Tab-separated table of C-alpha atoms in Angstrom:
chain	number	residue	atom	x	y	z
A	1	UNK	CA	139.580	126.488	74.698
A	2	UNK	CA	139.895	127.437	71.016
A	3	UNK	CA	140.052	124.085	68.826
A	4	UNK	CA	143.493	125.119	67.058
A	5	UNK	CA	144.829	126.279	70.187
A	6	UNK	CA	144.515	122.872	72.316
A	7	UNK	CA	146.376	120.698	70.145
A	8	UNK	CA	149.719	121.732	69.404
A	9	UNK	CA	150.171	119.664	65.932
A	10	UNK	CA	146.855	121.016	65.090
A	11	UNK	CA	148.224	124.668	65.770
A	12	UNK	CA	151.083	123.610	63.434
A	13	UNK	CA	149.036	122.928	60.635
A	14	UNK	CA	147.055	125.852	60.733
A	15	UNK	CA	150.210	127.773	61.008
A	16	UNK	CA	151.360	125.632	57.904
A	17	UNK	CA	148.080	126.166	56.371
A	18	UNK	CA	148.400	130.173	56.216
A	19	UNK	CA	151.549	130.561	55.066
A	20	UNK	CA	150.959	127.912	52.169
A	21	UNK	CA	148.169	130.749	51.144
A	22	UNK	CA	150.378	133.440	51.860
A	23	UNK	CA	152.608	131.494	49.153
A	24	UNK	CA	149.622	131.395	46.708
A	25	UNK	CA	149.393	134.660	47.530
A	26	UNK	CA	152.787	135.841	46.362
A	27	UNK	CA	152.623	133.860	43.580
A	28	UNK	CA	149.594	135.493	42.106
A	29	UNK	CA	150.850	139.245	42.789
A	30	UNK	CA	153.706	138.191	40.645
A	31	UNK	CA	151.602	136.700	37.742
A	32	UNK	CA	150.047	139.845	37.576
A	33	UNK	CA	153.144	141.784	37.082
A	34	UNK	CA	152.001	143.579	40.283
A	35	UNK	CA	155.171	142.313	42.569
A	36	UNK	CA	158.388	140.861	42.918
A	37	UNK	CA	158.727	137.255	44.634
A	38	UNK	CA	160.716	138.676	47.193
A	39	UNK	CA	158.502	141.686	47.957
A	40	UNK	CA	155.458	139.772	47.262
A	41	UNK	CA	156.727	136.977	49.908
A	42	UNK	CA	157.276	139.445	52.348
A	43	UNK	CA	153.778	141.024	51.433
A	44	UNK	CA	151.623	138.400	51.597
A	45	UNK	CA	153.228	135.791	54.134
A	46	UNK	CA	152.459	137.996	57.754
A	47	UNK	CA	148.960	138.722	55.676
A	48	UNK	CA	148.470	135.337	55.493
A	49	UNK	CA	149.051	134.738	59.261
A	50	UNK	CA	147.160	137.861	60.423
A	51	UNK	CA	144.193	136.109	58.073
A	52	UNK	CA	144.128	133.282	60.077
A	53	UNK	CA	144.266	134.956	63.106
A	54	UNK	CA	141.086	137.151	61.939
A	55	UNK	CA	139.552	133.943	60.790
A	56	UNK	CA	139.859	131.926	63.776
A	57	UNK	CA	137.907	134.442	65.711
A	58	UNK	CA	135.002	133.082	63.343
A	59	UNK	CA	135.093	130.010	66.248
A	60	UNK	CA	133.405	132.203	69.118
A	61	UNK	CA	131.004	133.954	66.352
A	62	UNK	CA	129.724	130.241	66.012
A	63	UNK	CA	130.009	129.405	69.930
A	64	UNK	CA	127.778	133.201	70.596
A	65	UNK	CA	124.795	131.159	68.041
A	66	UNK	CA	124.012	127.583	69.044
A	67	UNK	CA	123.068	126.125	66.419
A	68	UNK	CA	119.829	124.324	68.389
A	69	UNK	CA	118.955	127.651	68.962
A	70	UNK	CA	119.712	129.432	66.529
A	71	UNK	CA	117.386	131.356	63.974
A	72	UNK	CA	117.926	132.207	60.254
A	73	UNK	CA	117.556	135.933	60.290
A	74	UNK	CA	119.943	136.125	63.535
A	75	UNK	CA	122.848	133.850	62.088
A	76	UNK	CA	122.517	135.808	58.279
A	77	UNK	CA	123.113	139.118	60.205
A	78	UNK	CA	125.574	138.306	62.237
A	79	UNK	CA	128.050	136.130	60.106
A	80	UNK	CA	127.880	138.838	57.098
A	81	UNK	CA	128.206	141.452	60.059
A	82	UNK	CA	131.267	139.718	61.301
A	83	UNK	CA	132.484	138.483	57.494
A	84	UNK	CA	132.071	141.956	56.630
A	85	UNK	CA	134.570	143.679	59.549
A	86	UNK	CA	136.571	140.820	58.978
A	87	UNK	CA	136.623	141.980	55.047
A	88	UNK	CA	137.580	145.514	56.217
A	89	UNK	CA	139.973	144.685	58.546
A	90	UNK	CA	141.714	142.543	56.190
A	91	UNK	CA	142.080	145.435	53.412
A	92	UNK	CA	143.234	147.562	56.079
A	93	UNK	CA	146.098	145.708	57.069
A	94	UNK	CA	146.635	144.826	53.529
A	95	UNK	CA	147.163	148.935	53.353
A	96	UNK	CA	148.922	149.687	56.269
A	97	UNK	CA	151.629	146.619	56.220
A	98	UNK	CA	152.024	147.629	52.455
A	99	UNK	CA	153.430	151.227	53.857
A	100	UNK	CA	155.283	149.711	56.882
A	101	UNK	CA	157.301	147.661	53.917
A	102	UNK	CA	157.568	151.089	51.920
A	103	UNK	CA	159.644	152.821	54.837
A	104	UNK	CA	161.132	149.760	56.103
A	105	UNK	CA	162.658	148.924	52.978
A	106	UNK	CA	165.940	150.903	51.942
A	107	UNK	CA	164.913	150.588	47.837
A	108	UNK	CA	161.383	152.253	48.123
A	109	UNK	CA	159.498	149.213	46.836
A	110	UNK	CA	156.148	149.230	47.323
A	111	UNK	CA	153.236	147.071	45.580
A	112	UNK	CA	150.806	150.065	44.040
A	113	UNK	CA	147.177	148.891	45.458
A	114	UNK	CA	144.445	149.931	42.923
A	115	UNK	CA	141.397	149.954	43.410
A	116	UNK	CA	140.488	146.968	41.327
A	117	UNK	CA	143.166	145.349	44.225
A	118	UNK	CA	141.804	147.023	46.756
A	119	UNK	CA	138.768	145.039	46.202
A	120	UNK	CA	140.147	141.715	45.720
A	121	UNK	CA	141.721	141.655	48.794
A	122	UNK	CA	138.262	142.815	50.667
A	123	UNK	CA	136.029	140.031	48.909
A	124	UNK	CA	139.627	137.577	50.287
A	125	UNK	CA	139.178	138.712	53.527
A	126	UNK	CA	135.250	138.555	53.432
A	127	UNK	CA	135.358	134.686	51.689
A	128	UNK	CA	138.047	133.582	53.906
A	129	UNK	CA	135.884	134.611	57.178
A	130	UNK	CA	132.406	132.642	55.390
A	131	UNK	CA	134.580	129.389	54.947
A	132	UNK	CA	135.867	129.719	58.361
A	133	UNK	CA	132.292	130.031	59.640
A	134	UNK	CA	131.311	127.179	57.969
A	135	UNK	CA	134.105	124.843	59.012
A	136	UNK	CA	134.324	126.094	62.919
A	137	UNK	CA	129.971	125.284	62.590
A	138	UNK	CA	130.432	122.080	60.923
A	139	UNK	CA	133.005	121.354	63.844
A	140	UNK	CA	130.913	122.497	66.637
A	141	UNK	CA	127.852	120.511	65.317
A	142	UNK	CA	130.652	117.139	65.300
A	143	UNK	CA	131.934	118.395	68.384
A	144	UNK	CA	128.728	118.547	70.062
A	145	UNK	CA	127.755	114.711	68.398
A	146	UNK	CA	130.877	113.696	70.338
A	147	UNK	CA	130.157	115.338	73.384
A	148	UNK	CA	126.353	113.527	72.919
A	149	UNK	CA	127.959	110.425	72.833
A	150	UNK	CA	130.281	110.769	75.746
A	151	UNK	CA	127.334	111.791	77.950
A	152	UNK	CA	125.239	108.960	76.622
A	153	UNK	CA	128.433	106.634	77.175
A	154	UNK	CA	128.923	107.720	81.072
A	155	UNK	CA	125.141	107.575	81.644
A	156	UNK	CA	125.106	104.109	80.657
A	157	UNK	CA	128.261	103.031	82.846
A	158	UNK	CA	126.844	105.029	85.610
A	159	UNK	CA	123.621	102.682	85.377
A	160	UNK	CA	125.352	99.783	84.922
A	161	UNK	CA	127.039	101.016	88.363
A	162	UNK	CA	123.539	101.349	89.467
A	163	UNK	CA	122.136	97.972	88.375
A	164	UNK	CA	124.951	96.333	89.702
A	165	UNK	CA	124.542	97.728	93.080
A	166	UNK	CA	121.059	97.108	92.884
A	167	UNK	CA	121.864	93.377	91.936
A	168	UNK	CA	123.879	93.072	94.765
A	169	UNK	CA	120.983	94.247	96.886
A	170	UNK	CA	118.815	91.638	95.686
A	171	UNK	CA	120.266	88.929	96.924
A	172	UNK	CA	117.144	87.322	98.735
A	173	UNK	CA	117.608	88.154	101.666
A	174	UNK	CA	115.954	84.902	103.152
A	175	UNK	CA	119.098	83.708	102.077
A	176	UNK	CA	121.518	84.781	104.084
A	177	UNK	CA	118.831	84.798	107.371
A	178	UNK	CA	117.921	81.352	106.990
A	179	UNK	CA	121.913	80.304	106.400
A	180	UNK	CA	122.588	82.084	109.420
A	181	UNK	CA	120.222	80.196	111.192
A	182	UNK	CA	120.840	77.278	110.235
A	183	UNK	CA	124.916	77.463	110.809
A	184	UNK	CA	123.144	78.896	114.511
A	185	UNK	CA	121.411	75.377	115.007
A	186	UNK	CA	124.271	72.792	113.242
A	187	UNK	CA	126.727	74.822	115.841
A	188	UNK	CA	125.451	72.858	118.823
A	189	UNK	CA	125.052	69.420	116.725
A	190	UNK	CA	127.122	69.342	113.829
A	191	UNK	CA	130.188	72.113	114.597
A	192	UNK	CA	131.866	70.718	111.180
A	193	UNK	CA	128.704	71.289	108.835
A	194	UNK	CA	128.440	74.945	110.663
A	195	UNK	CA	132.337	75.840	110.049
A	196	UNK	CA	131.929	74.172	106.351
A	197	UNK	CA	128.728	76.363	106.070
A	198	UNK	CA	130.244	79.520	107.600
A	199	UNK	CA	133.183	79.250	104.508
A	200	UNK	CA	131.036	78.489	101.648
A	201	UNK	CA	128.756	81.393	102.723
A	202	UNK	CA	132.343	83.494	103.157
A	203	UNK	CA	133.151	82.585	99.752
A	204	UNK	CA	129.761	83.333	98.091
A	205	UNK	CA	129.805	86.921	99.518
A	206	UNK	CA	133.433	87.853	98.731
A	207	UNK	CA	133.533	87.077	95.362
A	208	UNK	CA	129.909	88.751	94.984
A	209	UNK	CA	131.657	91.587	95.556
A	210	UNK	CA	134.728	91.151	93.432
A	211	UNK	CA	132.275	90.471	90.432
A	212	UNK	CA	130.262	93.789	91.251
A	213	UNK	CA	132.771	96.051	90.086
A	214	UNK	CA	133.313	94.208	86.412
A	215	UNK	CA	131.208	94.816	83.388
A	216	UNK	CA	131.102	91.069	82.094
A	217	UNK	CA	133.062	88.110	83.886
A	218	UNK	CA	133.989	85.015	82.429
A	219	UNK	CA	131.220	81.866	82.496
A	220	UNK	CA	134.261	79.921	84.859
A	221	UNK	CA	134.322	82.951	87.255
A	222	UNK	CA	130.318	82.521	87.558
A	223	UNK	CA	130.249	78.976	87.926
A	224	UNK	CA	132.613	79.286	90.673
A	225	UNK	CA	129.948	81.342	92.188
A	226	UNK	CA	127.271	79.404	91.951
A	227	UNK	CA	129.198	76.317	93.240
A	228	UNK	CA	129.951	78.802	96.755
A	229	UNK	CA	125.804	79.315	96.237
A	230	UNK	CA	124.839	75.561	95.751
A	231	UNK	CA	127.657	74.665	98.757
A	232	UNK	CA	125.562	76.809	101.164
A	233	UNK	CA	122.300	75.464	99.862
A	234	UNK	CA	123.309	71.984	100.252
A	235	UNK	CA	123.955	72.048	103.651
A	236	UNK	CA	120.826	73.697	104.435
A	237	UNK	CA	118.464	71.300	102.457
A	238	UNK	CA	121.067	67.555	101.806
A	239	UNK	CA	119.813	65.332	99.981
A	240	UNK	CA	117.116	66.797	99.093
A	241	UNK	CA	119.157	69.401	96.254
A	242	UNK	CA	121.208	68.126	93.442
A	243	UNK	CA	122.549	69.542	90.752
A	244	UNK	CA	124.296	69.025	87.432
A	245	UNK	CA	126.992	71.337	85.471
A	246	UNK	CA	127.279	70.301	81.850
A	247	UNK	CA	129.571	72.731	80.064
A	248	UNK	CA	131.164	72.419	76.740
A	249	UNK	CA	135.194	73.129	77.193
A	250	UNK	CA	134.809	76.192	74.559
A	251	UNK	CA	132.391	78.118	76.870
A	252	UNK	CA	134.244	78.201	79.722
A	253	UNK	CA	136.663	81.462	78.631
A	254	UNK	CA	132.688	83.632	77.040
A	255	UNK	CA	132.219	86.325	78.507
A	256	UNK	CA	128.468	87.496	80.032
A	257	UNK	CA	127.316	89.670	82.377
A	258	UNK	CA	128.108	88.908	86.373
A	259	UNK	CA	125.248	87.169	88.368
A	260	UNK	CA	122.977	86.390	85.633
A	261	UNK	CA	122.979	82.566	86.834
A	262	UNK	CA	123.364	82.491	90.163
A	263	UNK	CA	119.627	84.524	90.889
A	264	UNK	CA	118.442	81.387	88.337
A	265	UNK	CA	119.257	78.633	90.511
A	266	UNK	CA	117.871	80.544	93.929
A	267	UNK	CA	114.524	80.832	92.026
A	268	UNK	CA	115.057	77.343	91.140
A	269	UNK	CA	115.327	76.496	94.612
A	270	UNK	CA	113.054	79.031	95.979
A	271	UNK	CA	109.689	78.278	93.699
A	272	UNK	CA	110.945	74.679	92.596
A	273	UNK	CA	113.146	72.597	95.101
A	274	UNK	CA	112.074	73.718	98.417
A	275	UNK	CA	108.339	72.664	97.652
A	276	UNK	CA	109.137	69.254	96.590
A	277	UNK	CA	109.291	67.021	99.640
A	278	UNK	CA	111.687	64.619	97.249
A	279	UNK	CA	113.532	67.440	96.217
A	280	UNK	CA	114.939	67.305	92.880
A	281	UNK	CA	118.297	67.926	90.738
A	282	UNK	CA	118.430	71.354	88.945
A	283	UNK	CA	120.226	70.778	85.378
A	284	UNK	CA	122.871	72.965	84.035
A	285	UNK	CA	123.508	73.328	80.292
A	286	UNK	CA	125.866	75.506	78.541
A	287	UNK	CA	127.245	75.271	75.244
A	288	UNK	CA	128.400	77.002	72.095
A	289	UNK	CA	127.016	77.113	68.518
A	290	UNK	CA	128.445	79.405	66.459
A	291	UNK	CA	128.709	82.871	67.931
A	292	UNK	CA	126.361	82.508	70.089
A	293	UNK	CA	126.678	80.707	73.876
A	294	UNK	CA	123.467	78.763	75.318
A	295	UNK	CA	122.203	78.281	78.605
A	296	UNK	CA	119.616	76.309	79.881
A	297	UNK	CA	118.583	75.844	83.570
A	298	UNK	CA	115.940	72.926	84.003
A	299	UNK	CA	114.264	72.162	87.744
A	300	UNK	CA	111.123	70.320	88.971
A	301	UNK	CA	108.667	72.289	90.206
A	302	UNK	CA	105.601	71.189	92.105
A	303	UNK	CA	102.080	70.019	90.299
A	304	UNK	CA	100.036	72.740	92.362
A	305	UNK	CA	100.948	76.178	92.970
A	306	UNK	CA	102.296	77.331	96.115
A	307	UNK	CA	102.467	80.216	98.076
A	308	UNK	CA	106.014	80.850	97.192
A	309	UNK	CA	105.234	80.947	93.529
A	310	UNK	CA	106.877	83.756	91.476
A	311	UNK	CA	105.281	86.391	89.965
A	312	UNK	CA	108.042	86.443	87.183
A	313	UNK	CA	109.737	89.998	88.166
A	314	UNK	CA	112.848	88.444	88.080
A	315	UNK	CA	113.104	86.966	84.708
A	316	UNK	CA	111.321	89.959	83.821
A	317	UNK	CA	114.337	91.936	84.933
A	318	UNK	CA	117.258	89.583	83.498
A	319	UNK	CA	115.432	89.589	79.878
A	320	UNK	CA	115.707	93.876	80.440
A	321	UNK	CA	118.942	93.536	81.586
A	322	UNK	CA	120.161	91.725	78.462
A	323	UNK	CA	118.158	94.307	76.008
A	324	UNK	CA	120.360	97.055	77.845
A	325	UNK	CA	123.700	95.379	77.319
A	326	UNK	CA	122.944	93.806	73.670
A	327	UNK	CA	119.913	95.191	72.072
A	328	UNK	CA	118.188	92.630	70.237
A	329	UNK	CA	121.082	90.221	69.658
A	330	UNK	CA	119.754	88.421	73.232
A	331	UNK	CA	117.030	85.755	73.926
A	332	UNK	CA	115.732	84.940	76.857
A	333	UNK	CA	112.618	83.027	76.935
A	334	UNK	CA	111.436	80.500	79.705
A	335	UNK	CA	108.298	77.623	79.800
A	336	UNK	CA	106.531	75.798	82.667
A	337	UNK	CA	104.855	72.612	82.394
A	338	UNK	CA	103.330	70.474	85.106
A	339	UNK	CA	106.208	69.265	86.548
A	340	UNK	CA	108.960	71.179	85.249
A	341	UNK	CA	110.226	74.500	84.727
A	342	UNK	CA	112.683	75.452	81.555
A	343	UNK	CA	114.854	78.776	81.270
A	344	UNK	CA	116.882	79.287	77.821
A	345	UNK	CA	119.211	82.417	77.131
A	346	UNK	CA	120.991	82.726	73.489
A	347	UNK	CA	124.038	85.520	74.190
A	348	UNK	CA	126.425	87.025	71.729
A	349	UNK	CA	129.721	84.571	72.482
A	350	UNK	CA	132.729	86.945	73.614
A	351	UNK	CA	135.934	85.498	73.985
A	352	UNK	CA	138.107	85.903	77.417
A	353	UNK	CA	141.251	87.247	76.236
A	354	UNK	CA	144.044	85.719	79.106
A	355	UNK	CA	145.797	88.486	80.310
């Protein structure tokens, strides 16, 4: 749809536009001598709106020439082709509405149009069309920069969609078979354990789901997660897994990304915990400084490699998935020593806003 045309206060304007012209108009015929106000007022103000009509026609001109494909030679013929009709047509009604007036009015007025006039009103009609040109192709070229940045925008929610979903299918899915099996065997010897199992795994998976559809959740909302995680874990391995939260009271209410701690502690558990026939306690650490909110996860890992080792895919992935959502104002950056594995992420700190 035409860009005056689809916005009614922007239709006003132009409307308000043309007849302040038409005005300018008037006034000039009468500093010539050429008019009176009230003939020149009635000359020039339909002019003025049958100007802007011609001129807003220089909107498809633009639209027939992308500009990305558009060529010197082609444009230069075809805006003076169409500046130059629009010229004519101008003087034309600039004749004919000057004899309409003649008839139409009882006194015989009419505004004698020399040619000296004659041409002034053809270079009007030609300049106003070239102006209009420029500002519908300054518009499209905005227009299409908007457009751009739309298409960019929806691209990027569409895959954040995507990595969410595939998030949520990378749940290991070891997981949920061996917690299945184990609430299987603790039905026959420990019914309480199995029901106390069968919740926490509940829990885990329903809010896993609720936290899917959200661009960033609050740090509380993925605690809470990983305390459903750990609850499940726990009965699968006792004594053997510990852990420990420690959480300044500011952090609670940031903001980051859904399920960017919970994968942590399954690694932890997969390549650190599970090979340890002591076990170990996996070590929680958030904080703020500044804007920014920290997060270590610390976990014993065994002296010798085991077949479970990880190839690193996974941290691979969460340090991409941060460049994605803040550029470079993200660190994530992890070392391994005999005995001990260290992740550290530095994130922008947002602010939950209570609703």
């Amino acid at each position: 749809m035409h860009p005056i045309l689809s916005d009614f206060r922007r239709f006003l304007l132009y409307i308000a536009a043309c007849l302040l012209m038409g005005v300018g108009i008037a006034r000039l015929l009468v500093a010539a001598e050429l008019s009176t106000m009230s003939y020149a007022l009635l000359f020039s103000l339909p002019l003025a709106l049958l100007g802007g009509f011609l001129a807003s026609s220089a909107y498809y001109v633009c639209r027939s020439l992308p500009i990305a494909h558009r060529r010197m030679v082609t444009a230069v013929l075809v805006f003076g082709s169409a500046s130059l009709i629009s010229g004519l047509s101008w003087l034309g009604i600039c004749h004919g509405w000057n004899k309409v007036l003649f008839f139409l009015l009882e006194d015989g007025t009419e505004l004698q149009i020399t040619p000296h006039l004659s041409a002034l009103f053809f270079l009007a009609g030609f300049a106003l069309y070239v102006l209009a040109l420029l500002a519908f192709d300054l518009y499209i070229a905005f227009d299409n920069m908007h457009e751009a940045d739309r298409r960019e925008a929806a691209s990027r929610l569409l895959a954040r969609d995507a990595e969410l979903q595939v998030l949520r299918s990378q749940i290991d899915p070891h997981f949920l078979f061996n917690s299945l099996n184990s609430i299987s065997a603790l039905t026959a010897i420990d019914p309480t354990s199995a029901r106390s199992m069968t919740i926490a795994l509940a829990d885990f998976f329903r809010q896993t789901l609720s936290i899917a559809e959200k661009e960033k959740i609050s740090l509380n909302d993925e605690v809470r997660l990983c305390e459903n995680f750990l609850a499940v874990e726990k009965i699968r391995f006792g004594k053997k897994l510990g852990n420990t939260f420690d959480i300044s009271p500011d952090a609670g209410q940031a903001l980051i990304p859904p399920m960017i701690l919970q994968p942590l502690l399954e690694n932890a558990i997969k390549h650190g915990i599970r090979n340890l026939p002591q076990g170990g306690i996996i070590t929680v650490t958030i904080f703020r400084r500044d804007q920014w909110l920290h997060i270590s996860v610390k976990n014993p890992v065994a002296s010798e490699a085991s077949n479970s080792a990880g190839n690193g895919l996974g941290l691979q992935n969460l340090r991409q998935r941060f460049a994605a959502i803040y550029g470079e104002q993200a660190r994530v950056s992890w070392q391994q020593t005999a005995n001990e594995f260290l992740l550290e992420m530095a994130l922008p700190y947002e602010q939950d806003r209570p609703a």
